[in-house]
Structure formats: C-alpha cells, structure tokens
C-alpha cells in the first residue's frame, strides 16, 4: 500500500506550537506498524482548514491531484480536522477519494472511513469538527471583547513590546546577542523601536529606517517570525497607537489601555506629520513637535498621566499634564518650562557620587538576596540541562510554543542572575565609569543626546508642579542609585 501524509497547521496553531514534526512522527510510526510504503508528504503550513477555497491550500490541492491520478493507495492524516473543519468539504473530498479508489485513515480517531459504518462516523466527526471551528471563533471573539473591556491588548504584541510578569505589555528590554562586523553585539528591541521613531521623526524614509534597523541587527517579531525589516514592516509602526498606550476597540477606534506608553505621543504625531509633508511636498507644515531631553520619560506625580512637551511661540519648551489638558481639573498639575526640570536633573547627576567600595556593597547585597555565588557553576549546569529538556519537549511536539518560550525566558533569566562576583565586578566597573562622567555629558549634550542619556539611565521621571520628585532607574543602574540614595539620607 502506497500511503501519503497530509499535514496542516494554521497561523494561530503555529504560534501555539502545534508541530508539523509531531504529525510526521505519528505518520512514520503508523507506516511501520502497517508495513506500508511512504508515497510522500503534503504539508500546508499557516493554512486554515475552515475555508471553502481549496486554492488557498496548495498542498491539499496537489494531494488530491495525486490521489485522482492513482499515485497513492491510502491517505493518512494525524487527525480529521487536519484534513478539513468544514463538513461540506470533508464529505465532498472524501467522496472523491473513494471514487479514485483511495482509502482514508485518521490516526487519532483510529477509524477506517471506507466502510459503511465508517462513513456514518465520518459525517458525525466532520460535523463536530465544523462545530468546534465555529464555536472557537465565537469564543475567541468573546475573549477579545472582554480583554478590550479590561484595557488588555489582543493578539501578538508588536515590535518593541513584551509581556510583563502580570501579562501587561512592557518595553522589550530582553537582551539578544547578534554578530555585527565580526563582533558580538547586544541589542534590545525596545531600543530598536525608539531608533525607528527617532529616524522617522527626522524625516528618514521608511526604506531608510528599515535599512538602519536591519543593519543594526534588529529583526521583525510576530506571526512571520524574525526577518529583516522592509519598507512595509516599518510603515505601519507610526499608525499603531498601541505604542502610546491605546488598544483597538474592534470597531475602527482606539481605547485607553492598561499598559503604559512606549513612545511619547508627541514623537508619534511628529512622525505622522513628517510623513504628511513628504506625501504633500507643496504644502508647508510648521512642525513644533520634536524630541526633547525628557520626551517619553516624564509622568505626572499627581494623577499618573503622561507629561507632554510643546514649544511655546517664543521657542521655549513647556511641560504640561496630558490629563489636565483634556479638562480634568482634579489633577491640578502646574507645569513650567522644560529647562527648569533639566537643571534639576543636571544637579542630581552632578552630585551623583560613586563610593570607593561600591563593588563590595553591591555584590554583598546581591549575595544576601541570592546565596548562589558559591555554587554558580553547578546551578548554571543544572539550569542549562533544564533548558535543553524544555527545548526537546517542544521539538517533540509535547509542549506548546507559548509555554516553551515562557519557560525558556524564565530559565535564561535565572542563568543570567548566576553571574560570578568577578563577572559582576567587570560589569559594575563599566557602569560606574559611565555614571561618573554622565553629569558633564549632560551639560554639553544637545536635546536629542540628552534624551538618549536619560533613556539609558531612567525608565521614567516623575514631576509634581515645578519639581522633579522621583526617578525610576533602569535595572542595571538601580544598585548605584540605591547606594546614592542611602548616602543622601545619611547626609540629611
């Protein structure tokens, strides 16, 4: 008996880790048990079995052509819904197989559908397959509607964002090692996102931005996997208001989301205006929006809203609360000019001291929290074995892709946390050198350079009226800021 496999996975199932390899393994095991010969494989990846249009499933179409032409004796599927989830299509093409003298076997259902009782069973199973597909679609829509109502994003997160511990999107600061010009370089997708918006705001074309991103080692994320950026993948970034803390409502509008903005709304609007000017070169557009030193970083300490910056008619940048600007009198934020806050940041950085024994203090704090330094190598080896095992389970098709990715990231974080004191010391030394000179750099820097410095140091800066009242440092700098804070408390 010449047996052929038809295997399929939809775009959604690809994300969930439903493995084509698992379907292949089941097919080969089945052939060995029956003593049948392998007549080939027909694989449709990223294709839905719910559609009536067989032209959208090229491998299915080739399989039926081979069956009708007498090139195979039996068609094998792992499960009936791999063949079709549409009852009419299931019955129609099963009838064509029967007329061509080709048997049909579903491994999972363990049924030979060429017998009279098998045909009855086929109609029942096919009906349930279509019911499942219809019901899944309805339940998915319900789930999306409920998530939107709660301010949660639906679908695959866009480039530059990742899920936080509570499932709410946060900037994707996960480190990725790439090779550029023969050297190993660390990149973070959130920094690539900022780079894309900065270049677009300066008037660079989508093609130029794509070349810059790909050249720096960044790759797309989402259903199509990691690929170099193109003009088409860049042009949608400024139209996605997810980046300014909103989500689509499913009706063509946008809702306020639970996640915080990843890009300042002034930057996004500046990119959109720049694009308009390129599309309509004869129109003269006065662009006030630009990248300021604290763009995308400031927040209102009174209401938690975004702080926006705008150039006054006299050319001096002024700060205001986005919520109060919409007419919310309860906020009461009294903003002032940007340079007032800049002077406070500069004074803070100029008085930032690195104690002589900073390494000892920081490493001691790390050791107190995590008594793993003494056995770092053993723990790392054990974690690497866990990582290999998780990968193996995923490749065998025994673990969904989403679960595999989550476990892999957790284990990789644990491995990174087990750095030895010597390795920690080298990293701390580089960070300390940077901090020791950042005050002078701030004073000499332009607005765009100050913004880059501030984003390197801080996740956000909170202001209350005319004062900066709090800063949240990035994780790698947090130990230094804690030491500095303790020193200031002792001085007070």
CSV table of C-alpha atoms in Angstrom, one decimal:
chain,number,residue,atom,x,y,z
A,1,UNK,CA,0.0,0.0,0.0
A,2,UNK,CA,1.4,3.4,-1.0
A,3,UNK,CA,0.4,5.8,1.8
A,4,UNK,CA,0.8,9.5,1.7
A,5,UNK,CA,0.6,12.0,4.6
A,6,UNK,CA,-1.4,15.2,4.6
A,7,UNK,CA,-0.4,17.5,7.5
A,8,UNK,CA,-1.5,21.1,8.2
A,9,UNK,CA,-1.1,23.8,10.8
A,10,UNK,CA,-2.9,27.2,10.8
A,11,UNK,CA,-1.2,30.5,11.6
A,12,UNK,CA,-2.8,30.5,15.0
A,13,UNK,CA,-1.6,27.0,15.7
A,14,UNK,CA,1.9,27.8,14.6
A,15,UNK,CA,2.0,30.4,17.4
A,16,UNK,CA,0.7,27.8,19.9
A,17,UNK,CA,3.4,25.4,19.0
A,18,UNK,CA,1.3,22.7,17.2
A,19,UNK,CA,4.0,20.8,15.5
A,20,UNK,CA,4.2,19.5,11.9
A,21,UNK,CA,7.0,17.3,13.1
A,22,UNK,CA,4.6,15.6,15.6
A,23,UNK,CA,2.3,14.8,12.7
A,24,UNK,CA,5.2,13.4,10.7
A,25,UNK,CA,6.4,11.2,13.6
A,26,UNK,CA,2.9,9.8,14.0
A,27,UNK,CA,2.7,9.0,10.3
A,28,UNK,CA,6.0,7.2,10.2
A,29,UNK,CA,5.2,5.1,13.2
A,30,UNK,CA,1.8,4.2,11.6
A,31,UNK,CA,3.6,3.1,8.4
A,32,UNK,CA,6.0,0.9,10.3
A,33,UNK,CA,3.1,-0.8,12.1
A,34,UNK,CA,1.2,-1.5,8.9
A,35,UNK,CA,4.1,-2.2,6.7
A,36,UNK,CA,3.0,0.3,4.1
A,37,UNK,CA,5.4,2.3,1.8
A,38,UNK,CA,5.9,6.1,2.0
A,39,UNK,CA,4.3,7.7,-1.0
A,40,UNK,CA,5.2,11.3,0.1
A,41,UNK,CA,4.1,14.1,2.3
A,42,UNK,CA,1.8,17.1,1.6
A,43,UNK,CA,2.3,19.9,4.1
A,44,UNK,CA,0.2,23.1,4.4
A,45,UNK,CA,1.8,25.5,6.9
A,46,UNK,CA,0.0,28.6,8.0
A,47,UNK,CA,-3.2,27.5,6.3
A,48,UNK,CA,-6.8,27.3,7.8
A,49,UNK,CA,-8.9,24.2,7.1
A,50,UNK,CA,-12.1,26.1,7.5
A,51,UNK,CA,-12.1,27.8,4.1
A,52,UNK,CA,-14.2,26.6,1.2
A,53,UNK,CA,-11.5,27.7,-1.2
A,54,UNK,CA,-9.1,24.8,-1.8
A,55,UNK,CA,-6.8,27.0,-3.9
A,56,UNK,CA,-5.7,28.6,-0.6
A,57,UNK,CA,-4.3,25.2,0.4
A,58,UNK,CA,-1.8,24.3,-2.3
A,59,UNK,CA,-0.5,21.1,-0.7
A,60,UNK,CA,-4.1,19.8,-0.3
A,61,UNK,CA,-4.8,20.5,-4.0
A,62,UNK,CA,-1.6,18.6,-5.1
A,63,UNK,CA,-2.5,15.7,-2.8
A,64,UNK,CA,-6.0,15.4,-4.4
A,65,UNK,CA,-4.4,15.6,-7.8
A,66,UNK,CA,-2.1,12.7,-7.0
A,67,UNK,CA,-4.9,10.7,-5.5
A,68,UNK,CA,-7.1,11.1,-8.5
A,69,UNK,CA,-4.2,10.2,-10.8
A,70,UNK,CA,-3.6,6.9,-9.0
A,71,UNK,CA,-0.2,7.8,-7.4
A,72,UNK,CA,-1.3,6.6,-4.0
A,73,UNK,CA,-3.5,4.0,-2.4
A,74,UNK,CA,-4.3,5.5,1.0
A,75,UNK,CA,-4.3,9.0,2.5
A,76,UNK,CA,-3.3,9.3,6.2
A,77,UNK,CA,-3.9,12.2,8.4
A,78,UNK,CA,-3.0,12.7,12.1
A,79,UNK,CA,-6.5,13.9,12.9
A,80,UNK,CA,-9.6,14.6,10.9
A,81,UNK,CA,-9.5,18.4,11.5
A,82,UNK,CA,-6.1,18.4,9.7
A,83,UNK,CA,-8.0,17.4,6.6
A,84,UNK,CA,-10.9,19.8,7.0
A,85,UNK,CA,-13.0,21.6,9.5
A,86,UNK,CA,-15.8,22.2,7.0
A,87,UNK,CA,-18.4,19.4,6.8
A,88,UNK,CA,-19.2,20.0,3.2
A,89,UNK,CA,-15.6,20.0,2.1
A,90,UNK,CA,-14.9,16.9,4.3
A,91,UNK,CA,-17.7,14.9,2.6
A,92,UNK,CA,-17.1,16.2,-0.9
A,93,UNK,CA,-13.4,15.4,-1.0
A,94,UNK,CA,-13.8,12.1,0.9
A,95,UNK,CA,-16.3,11.1,-1.9
A,96,UNK,CA,-13.6,12.0,-4.5
A,97,UNK,CA,-11.1,9.8,-2.7
A,98,UNK,CA,-13.5,6.9,-2.6
A,99,UNK,CA,-14.3,7.2,-6.3
A,100,UNK,CA,-10.5,7.3,-7.0
A,101,UNK,CA,-10.1,4.1,-5.0
A,102,UNK,CA,-8.0,5.8,-2.3
A,103,UNK,CA,-8.6,4.7,1.3
A,104,UNK,CA,-8.7,7.3,4.1
A,105,UNK,CA,-7.3,6.8,7.6
A,106,UNK,CA,-7.2,9.1,10.6
A,107,UNK,CA,-4.6,8.0,13.2
A,108,UNK,CA,-6.1,9.9,16.1
A,109,UNK,CA,-9.7,8.7,15.5
A,110,UNK,CA,-8.5,5.2,14.7
A,111,UNK,CA,-11.1,4.8,12.0
A,112,UNK,CA,-11.1,3.4,8.5
A,113,UNK,CA,-13.6,5.7,6.8
A,114,UNK,CA,-14.1,3.4,3.8
A,115,UNK,CA,-16.5,1.0,5.5
A,116,UNK,CA,-20.3,1.8,5.7
A,117,UNK,CA,-20.2,2.4,9.4
A,118,UNK,CA,-17.0,4.5,8.9
A,119,UNK,CA,-18.9,6.8,6.5
A,120,UNK,CA,-21.6,7.4,9.1
A,121,UNK,CA,-18.9,8.1,11.7
A,122,UNK,CA,-17.2,10.4,9.3
A,123,UNK,CA,-20.3,12.6,9.0
A,124,UNK,CA,-20.6,12.8,12.8
A,125,UNK,CA,-16.9,13.6,13.4
A,126,UNK,CA,-16.9,16.1,10.5
A,127,UNK,CA,-19.9,17.9,11.9
A,128,UNK,CA,-18.2,18.2,15.3
A,129,UNK,CA,-15.1,19.5,13.6
A,130,UNK,CA,-17.0,22.3,12.0
A,131,UNK,CA,-18.9,22.9,15.3
A,132,UNK,CA,-15.6,23.2,17.1
A,133,UNK,CA,-14.3,25.7,14.5
A,134,UNK,CA,-17.5,27.8,14.6
A,135,UNK,CA,-17.6,27.7,18.4
A,136,UNK,CA,-13.8,28.5,18.7
A,137,UNK,CA,-14.3,31.6,16.5
A,138,UNK,CA,-17.2,32.8,18.7
A,139,UNK,CA,-15.4,32.1,22.0
A,140,UNK,CA,-12.3,33.9,20.6
A,141,UNK,CA,-14.3,37.0,19.8
A,142,UNK,CA,-15.9,36.9,23.3
A,143,UNK,CA,-12.5,36.6,24.8
A,144,UNK,CA,-11.1,39.5,22.8
A,145,UNK,CA,-14.1,41.7,23.6
A,146,UNK,CA,-13.6,41.0,27.4
A,147,UNK,CA,-9.9,41.7,27.2
A,148,UNK,CA,-10.5,45.0,25.4
A,149,UNK,CA,-13.0,46.0,28.0
A,150,UNK,CA,-10.3,45.4,30.6
A,151,UNK,CA,-7.8,47.5,28.6
A,152,UNK,CA,-5.7,44.5,27.6
A,153,UNK,CA,-4.1,44.0,24.2
A,154,UNK,CA,-5.4,41.2,21.9
A,155,UNK,CA,-3.1,39.3,19.6
A,156,UNK,CA,0.6,39.1,19.1
A,157,UNK,CA,2.5,42.1,20.6
A,158,UNK,CA,4.1,44.4,18.2
A,159,UNK,CA,7.8,45.0,17.8
A,160,UNK,CA,9.5,46.6,20.9
A,161,UNK,CA,7.0,45.2,23.4
A,162,UNK,CA,6.9,42.0,25.5
A,163,UNK,CA,4.6,40.7,28.3
A,164,UNK,CA,5.5,41.7,31.8
A,165,UNK,CA,5.2,39.3,34.8
A,166,UNK,CA,1.5,40.3,35.2
A,167,UNK,CA,0.8,39.8,31.5
A,168,UNK,CA,0.6,43.6,30.8
A,169,UNK,CA,2.9,44.7,27.9
A,170,UNK,CA,6.1,46.4,28.8
A,171,UNK,CA,9.2,47.6,26.8
A,172,UNK,CA,11.1,44.6,25.4
A,173,UNK,CA,14.5,45.1,27.1
A,174,UNK,CA,15.4,41.4,26.7
A,175,UNK,CA,19.0,41.2,25.6
A,176,UNK,CA,19.7,39.4,22.3
A,177,UNK,CA,23.3,38.6,21.1
A,178,UNK,CA,23.9,39.1,17.4
A,179,UNK,CA,27.1,39.3,15.3
A,180,UNK,CA,27.8,42.6,13.6
A,181,UNK,CA,31.1,43.3,11.7
A,182,UNK,CA,32.6,40.2,13.2
A,183,UNK,CA,31.8,41.2,16.8
A,184,UNK,CA,29.2,40.0,19.3
A,185,UNK,CA,26.8,42.9,20.0
A,186,UNK,CA,23.9,43.0,22.4
A,187,UNK,CA,20.6,44.5,21.1
A,188,UNK,CA,17.2,45.2,22.8
A,189,UNK,CA,14.1,45.5,20.7
A,190,UNK,CA,12.7,48.5,22.6
A,191,UNK,CA,15.9,50.5,21.8
A,192,UNK,CA,15.3,49.5,18.1
A,193,UNK,CA,11.7,50.8,18.4
A,194,UNK,CA,13.0,54.1,19.7
A,195,UNK,CA,15.6,54.2,16.9
A,196,UNK,CA,12.8,53.7,14.3
A,197,UNK,CA,10.7,56.5,15.6
A,198,UNK,CA,13.7,58.9,16.1
A,199,UNK,CA,14.8,58.3,12.5
A,200,UNK,CA,11.2,58.7,11.1
A,201,UNK,CA,10.8,62.0,13.1
A,202,UNK,CA,13.9,63.3,11.5
A,203,UNK,CA,12.4,62.8,8.0
A,204,UNK,CA,14.0,59.4,7.1
A,205,UNK,CA,12.0,57.4,4.6
A,206,UNK,CA,10.5,54.0,5.6
A,207,UNK,CA,13.1,52.3,3.4
A,208,UNK,CA,16.0,54.2,5.1
A,209,UNK,CA,14.6,53.2,8.5
A,210,UNK,CA,14.2,49.6,7.5
A,211,UNK,CA,17.9,49.5,6.3
A,212,UNK,CA,19.1,51.1,9.5
A,213,UNK,CA,17.1,48.6,11.7
A,214,UNK,CA,18.2,45.6,9.8
A,215,UNK,CA,21.8,46.8,9.6
A,216,UNK,CA,21.8,47.2,13.4
A,217,UNK,CA,20.7,43.6,13.8
A,218,UNK,CA,17.1,44.1,14.6
A,219,UNK,CA,14.5,41.6,13.2
A,220,UNK,CA,10.7,41.7,13.0
A,221,UNK,CA,8.6,39.9,15.6
A,222,UNK,CA,5.1,38.3,15.3
A,223,UNK,CA,3.5,35.6,13.2
A,224,UNK,CA,6.0,35.7,10.3
A,225,UNK,CA,9.0,35.2,12.6
A,226,UNK,CA,12.3,37.1,12.7
A,227,UNK,CA,13.0,38.7,9.3
A,228,UNK,CA,14.9,41.8,8.2
A,229,UNK,CA,12.8,44.9,8.2
A,230,UNK,CA,11.3,46.2,5.0
A,231,UNK,CA,9.6,49.4,4.0
A,232,UNK,CA,6.2,47.7,4.5
A,233,UNK,CA,7.0,46.5,8.0
A,234,UNK,CA,8.2,49.9,9.0
A,235,UNK,CA,5.4,52.0,7.6
A,236,UNK,CA,2.8,50.6,10.0
A,237,UNK,CA,4.7,51.5,13.2
A,238,UNK,CA,3.6,55.1,13.4
A,239,UNK,CA,0.0,54.2,12.8
A,240,UNK,CA,-0.1,51.8,15.7
A,241,UNK,CA,-1.4,53.7,18.7
A,242,UNK,CA,-0.6,50.7,20.9
A,243,UNK,CA,2.8,52.5,21.3
A,244,UNK,CA,1.1,55.5,23.0
A,245,UNK,CA,-0.9,53.3,25.5
A,246,UNK,CA,-4.0,52.6,23.5
A,247,UNK,CA,-5.7,49.4,22.0
A,248,UNK,CA,-8.1,48.9,19.1
A,249,UNK,CA,-11.7,48.6,20.1
A,250,UNK,CA,-12.5,46.2,17.2
A,251,UNK,CA,-14.7,48.8,15.6
A,252,UNK,CA,-12.0,51.0,14.0
A,253,UNK,CA,-11.4,53.3,17.0
A,254,UNK,CA,-9.0,53.1,20.0
A,255,UNK,CA,-9.4,52.7,23.7
A,256,UNK,CA,-7.1,53.6,26.6
A,257,UNK,CA,-5.1,50.5,27.6
A,258,UNK,CA,-3.7,49.2,30.9
A,259,UNK,CA,-0.1,49.3,29.6
A,260,UNK,CA,2.0,52.4,29.7
A,261,UNK,CA,3.0,54.3,26.6
A,262,UNK,CA,6.2,53.0,24.9
A,263,UNK,CA,6.5,56.1,22.7
A,264,UNK,CA,5.7,59.7,23.6
A,265,UNK,CA,2.6,60.8,21.8
A,266,UNK,CA,4.4,64.0,20.6
A,267,UNK,CA,7.0,61.8,18.9
A,268,UNK,CA,4.3,59.6,17.2
A,269,UNK,CA,2.5,62.7,16.0
A,270,UNK,CA,5.7,64.3,14.7
A,271,UNK,CA,6.4,61.2,12.6
A,272,UNK,CA,2.8,61.3,11.2
A,273,UNK,CA,3.2,65.0,10.3
A,274,UNK,CA,6.6,64.4,8.7
A,275,UNK,CA,5.0,61.7,6.5
A,276,UNK,CA,2.2,64.0,5.5
A,277,UNK,CA,4.8,66.6,4.4
A,278,UNK,CA,6.5,64.0,2.3
A,279,UNK,CA,3.3,62.9,0.7
A,280,UNK,CA,2.3,66.6,0.0
A,281,UNK,CA,5.6,68.4,-0.7
A,282,UNK,CA,3.8,71.6,-1.9
A,283,UNK,CA,2.2,72.1,1.5
A,284,UNK,CA,4.2,74.0,4.1
A,285,UNK,CA,3.7,72.5,7.6
A,286,UNK,CA,5.0,74.2,10.7
A,287,UNK,CA,6.3,71.4,12.9
A,288,UNK,CA,6.6,72.2,16.6
A,289,UNK,CA,6.9,68.6,17.7
A,290,UNK,CA,10.4,67.4,18.3
A,291,UNK,CA,12.5,65.1,20.5
A,292,UNK,CA,13.2,67.0,23.8
A,293,UNK,CA,15.6,65.9,26.5
A,294,UNK,CA,12.8,64.3,28.6
A,295,UNK,CA,10.4,63.2,25.8
A,296,UNK,CA,8.7,60.0,26.6
A,297,UNK,CA,10.1,59.8,30.2
A,298,UNK,CA,8.1,62.3,32.3
A,299,UNK,CA,5.0,61.4,34.2
A,300,UNK,CA,2.6,63.4,36.4
A,301,UNK,CA,3.1,62.5,40.1
A,302,UNK,CA,-0.4,63.8,40.9
A,303,UNK,CA,-2.5,61.7,38.5
A,304,UNK,CA,0.0,59.3,36.9
A,305,UNK,CA,-0.7,60.6,33.4
A,306,UNK,CA,1.8,61.3,30.6
A,307,UNK,CA,3.7,64.6,30.7
A,308,UNK,CA,3.8,66.2,27.3
A,309,UNK,CA,6.1,68.9,25.9
A,310,UNK,CA,5.4,71.6,23.4
A,311,UNK,CA,7.3,74.6,22.1
A,312,UNK,CA,5.9,78.0,23.0
A,313,UNK,CA,5.5,80.8,20.4
A,314,UNK,CA,8.8,82.2,21.7
A,315,UNK,CA,10.6,78.9,21.1
A,316,UNK,CA,10.8,77.7,24.7
A,317,UNK,CA,9.7,74.2,25.5
A,318,UNK,CA,6.9,73.9,28.1
A,319,UNK,CA,5.7,71.0,30.1
A,320,UNK,CA,2.0,70.1,30.8
A,321,UNK,CA,0.0,67.1,32.0
A,322,UNK,CA,-2.0,65.3,29.3
A,323,UNK,CA,-4.9,64.6,31.6
A,324,UNK,CA,-5.3,68.1,32.8
A,325,UNK,CA,-5.0,69.4,29.2
A,326,UNK,CA,-8.2,67.3,28.5
A,327,UNK,CA,-10.1,69.3,31.1
A,328,UNK,CA,-9.6,67.2,34.3
A,329,UNK,CA,-9.5,69.9,37.0
A,330,UNK,CA,-8.8,67.3,39.7
A,331,UNK,CA,-5.2,66.8,38.6
A,332,UNK,CA,-4.1,70.4,39.4
A,333,UNK,CA,-0.6,69.9,37.9
A,334,UNK,CA,1.1,73.3,37.3
A,335,UNK,CA,3.8,72.7,34.8
A,336,UNK,CA,6.6,75.1,33.8
A,337,UNK,CA,9.3,75.3,31.2
A,338,UNK,CA,11.4,72.2,30.4
A,339,UNK,CA,14.7,73.9,31.3
A,340,UNK,CA,13.6,74.2,34.9
A,341,UNK,CA,13.4,70.4,35.2
A,342,UNK,CA,16.6,69.9,33.1
A,343,UNK,CA,18.5,72.0,35.7
A,344,UNK,CA,17.3,69.7,38.5
A,345,UNK,CA,18.3,66.6,36.6
A,346,UNK,CA,21.7,68.1,35.9
A,347,UNK,CA,22.2,69.0,39.6
A,348,UNK,CA,21.2,65.5,40.5
A,349,UNK,CA,23.7,63.9,38.1
A,350,UNK,CA,26.5,66.3,39.1
A,351,UNK,CA,26.1,65.3,42.8
A,352,UNK,CA,25.9,61.6,42.0
A,353,UNK,CA,28.8,60.0,43.8
A,354,UNK,CA,30.3,56.5,43.3
A,355,UNK,CA,31.7,55.3,46.7
A,356,UNK,CA,35.1,53.7,46.6
A,357,UNK,CA,33.7,50.4,48.0
A,358,UNK,CA,30.7,50.3,45.7
A,359,UNK,CA,31.5,46.9,44.2
A,360,UNK,CA,31.8,45.3,47.7
A,361,UNK,CA,28.5,46.9,48.8
A,362,UNK,CA,26.6,45.9,45.7
A,363,UNK,CA,27.9,42.4,45.5
A,364,UNK,CA,27.3,41.9,49.2
A,365,UNK,CA,23.7,43.0,48.6
A,366,UNK,CA,23.4,40.6,45.7
A,367,UNK,CA,24.8,37.7,47.8
A,368,UNK,CA,22.4,38.4,50.7
A,369,UNK,CA,19.5,38.2,48.3
A,370,UNK,CA,20.7,35.2,46.3
A,371,UNK,CA,23.1,32.8,48.1
A,372,UNK,CA,24.1,31.1,44.8
A,373,UNK,CA,27.5,32.6,44.1
A,374,UNK,CA,29.3,29.7,45.9
A,375,UNK,CA,27.6,27.2,43.6
A,376,UNK,CA,27.0,29.2,40.5
A,377,UNK,CA,28.6,26.7,38.1
A,378,UNK,CA,26.6,23.8,39.4
A,379,UNK,CA,23.4,25.8,39.3
A,380,UNK,CA,24.1,27.0,35.8
A,381,UNK,CA,24.8,23.5,34.6
A,382,UNK,CA,21.5,22.3,36.1
A,383,UNK,CA,19.6,25.2,34.5
A,384,UNK,CA,21.2,24.5,31.1
A,385,UNK,CA,20.0,20.9,31.3
A,386,UNK,CA,16.5,22.1,32.1
A,387,UNK,CA,16.7,24.4,29.1
A,388,UNK,CA,17.7,21.5,26.8
A,389,UNK,CA,14.9,19.4,28.2
A,390,UNK,CA,12.3,22.1,27.6
A,391,UNK,CA,13.6,22.6,24.1
A,392,UNK,CA,13.4,18.8,23.5
A,393,UNK,CA,9.8,18.7,24.7
A,394,UNK,CA,8.9,21.5,22.3
A,395,UNK,CA,10.6,19.9,19.3
A,396,UNK,CA,8.8,16.6,20.0
A,397,UNK,CA,5.5,18.5,19.9
A,398,UNK,CA,4.8,17.8,23.6
A,399,UNK,CA,4.8,21.4,24.7
A,400,UNK,CA,3.0,24.4,23.1
A,401,UNK,CA,5.2,27.1,21.7
A,402,UNK,CA,3.9,29.8,24.0
A,403,UNK,CA,4.7,27.7,27.1
A,404,UNK,CA,8.1,26.8,25.7
A,405,UNK,CA,9.0,30.5,25.1
A,406,UNK,CA,7.9,31.5,28.6
A,407,UNK,CA,9.9,28.7,30.3
A,408,UNK,CA,12.9,29.4,28.1
A,409,UNK,CA,12.9,33.1,29.1
A,410,UNK,CA,12.5,32.2,32.8
A,411,UNK,CA,15.4,29.8,32.7
A,412,UNK,CA,17.6,32.2,30.8
A,413,UNK,CA,16.9,34.9,33.4
A,414,UNK,CA,17.9,32.5,36.1
A,415,UNK,CA,21.2,31.7,34.3
A,416,UNK,CA,22.0,35.4,33.8
A,417,UNK,CA,21.4,36.0,37.5
A,418,UNK,CA,24.0,33.4,38.5
A,419,UNK,CA,27.0,35.5,37.2
A,420,UNK,CA,30.0,35.1,39.4
A,421,UNK,CA,31.3,38.1,41.6
A,422,UNK,CA,34.2,38.6,39.2
A,423,UNK,CA,31.9,38.9,36.2
A,424,UNK,CA,29.6,41.2,38.1
A,425,UNK,CA,32.6,43.3,39.1
A,426,UNK,CA,33.5,43.9,35.4
A,427,UNK,CA,30.0,44.9,34.5
A,428,UNK,CA,29.7,47.2,37.6
A,429,UNK,CA,33.1,48.8,36.7
A,430,UNK,CA,31.8,49.8,33.3
A,431,UNK,CA,28.6,51.2,34.6
A,432,UNK,CA,30.3,53.1,37.4
A,433,UNK,CA,32.7,54.8,34.9
A,434,UNK,CA,29.6,55.8,32.8
A,435,UNK,CA,27.9,57.3,35.8
A,436,UNK,CA,30.9,59.2,37.0
A,437,UNK,CA,31.0,61.1,33.7
A,438,UNK,CA,27.3,61.4,32.9
A,439,UNK,CA,26.9,64.8,34.6
A,440,UNK,CA,29.4,66.5,32.4
A,441,UNK,CA,28.0,64.7,29.3
A,442,UNK,CA,24.5,66.0,30.2
A,443,UNK,CA,25.7,69.7,30.3
A,444,UNK,CA,27.3,69.5,26.9
A,445,UNK,CA,24.7,67.4,25.1
A,446,UNK,CA,22.0,68.5,22.7
A,447,UNK,CA,18.3,67.8,23.3
A,448,UNK,CA,18.4,64.6,21.3
A,449,UNK,CA,21.6,63.5,23.1
A,450,UNK,CA,20.2,64.3,26.5
A,451,UNK,CA,17.1,62.2,25.6
A,452,UNK,CA,19.4,59.3,24.7
A,453,UNK,CA,21.3,59.7,28.0
A,454,UNK,CA,18.1,60.0,30.1
A,455,UNK,CA,16.6,56.9,28.4
A,456,UNK,CA,19.8,55.0,29.1
A,457,UNK,CA,19.6,55.9,32.8
A,458,UNK,CA,15.9,56.1,33.6
A,459,UNK,CA,12.6,54.2,33.0
A,460,UNK,CA,10.6,57.3,34.0
A,461,UNK,CA,10.9,60.6,35.8
A,462,UNK,CA,8.0,61.9,37.9
A,463,UNK,CA,7.3,65.6,38.3
A,464,UNK,CA,4.9,67.4,40.7
A,465,UNK,CA,4.3,71.0,39.6
A,466,UNK,CA,7.7,72.6,39.2
A,467,UNK,CA,9.8,69.9,40.8
A,468,UNK,CA,11.2,66.5,39.8
A,469,UNK,CA,10.2,64.4,42.8
A,470,UNK,CA,11.2,60.9,41.7
A,471,UNK,CA,13.2,58.9,39.2
A,472,UNK,CA,13.0,55.2,38.4
A,473,UNK,CA,16.4,53.9,37.2
A,474,UNK,CA,16.8,51.1,34.7
A,475,UNK,CA,17.5,47.8,36.4
A,476,UNK,CA,21.2,47.7,35.6
A,477,UNK,CA,21.8,51.1,37.3
A,478,UNK,CA,19.4,50.5,40.2
A,479,UNK,CA,22.1,49.4,42.7
A,480,UNK,CA,24.1,52.6,42.2
A,481,UNK,CA,21.0,54.8,42.7
A,482,UNK,CA,20.2,52.9,45.9
A,483,UNK,CA,23.7,53.5,47.2
A,484,UNK,CA,23.5,57.1,46.3
A,485,UNK,CA,20.1,57.4,48.0
A,486,UNK,CA,21.4,55.8,51.2
A,487,UNK,CA,24.3,58.3,51.2
A,488,UNK,CA,22.0,61.3,50.8
A,489,UNK,CA,19.8,60.1,53.6
A,490,UNK,CA,22.8,59.8,55.9
A,491,UNK,CA,23.9,63.4,54.9
A,492,UNK,CA,20.4,64.7,55.7
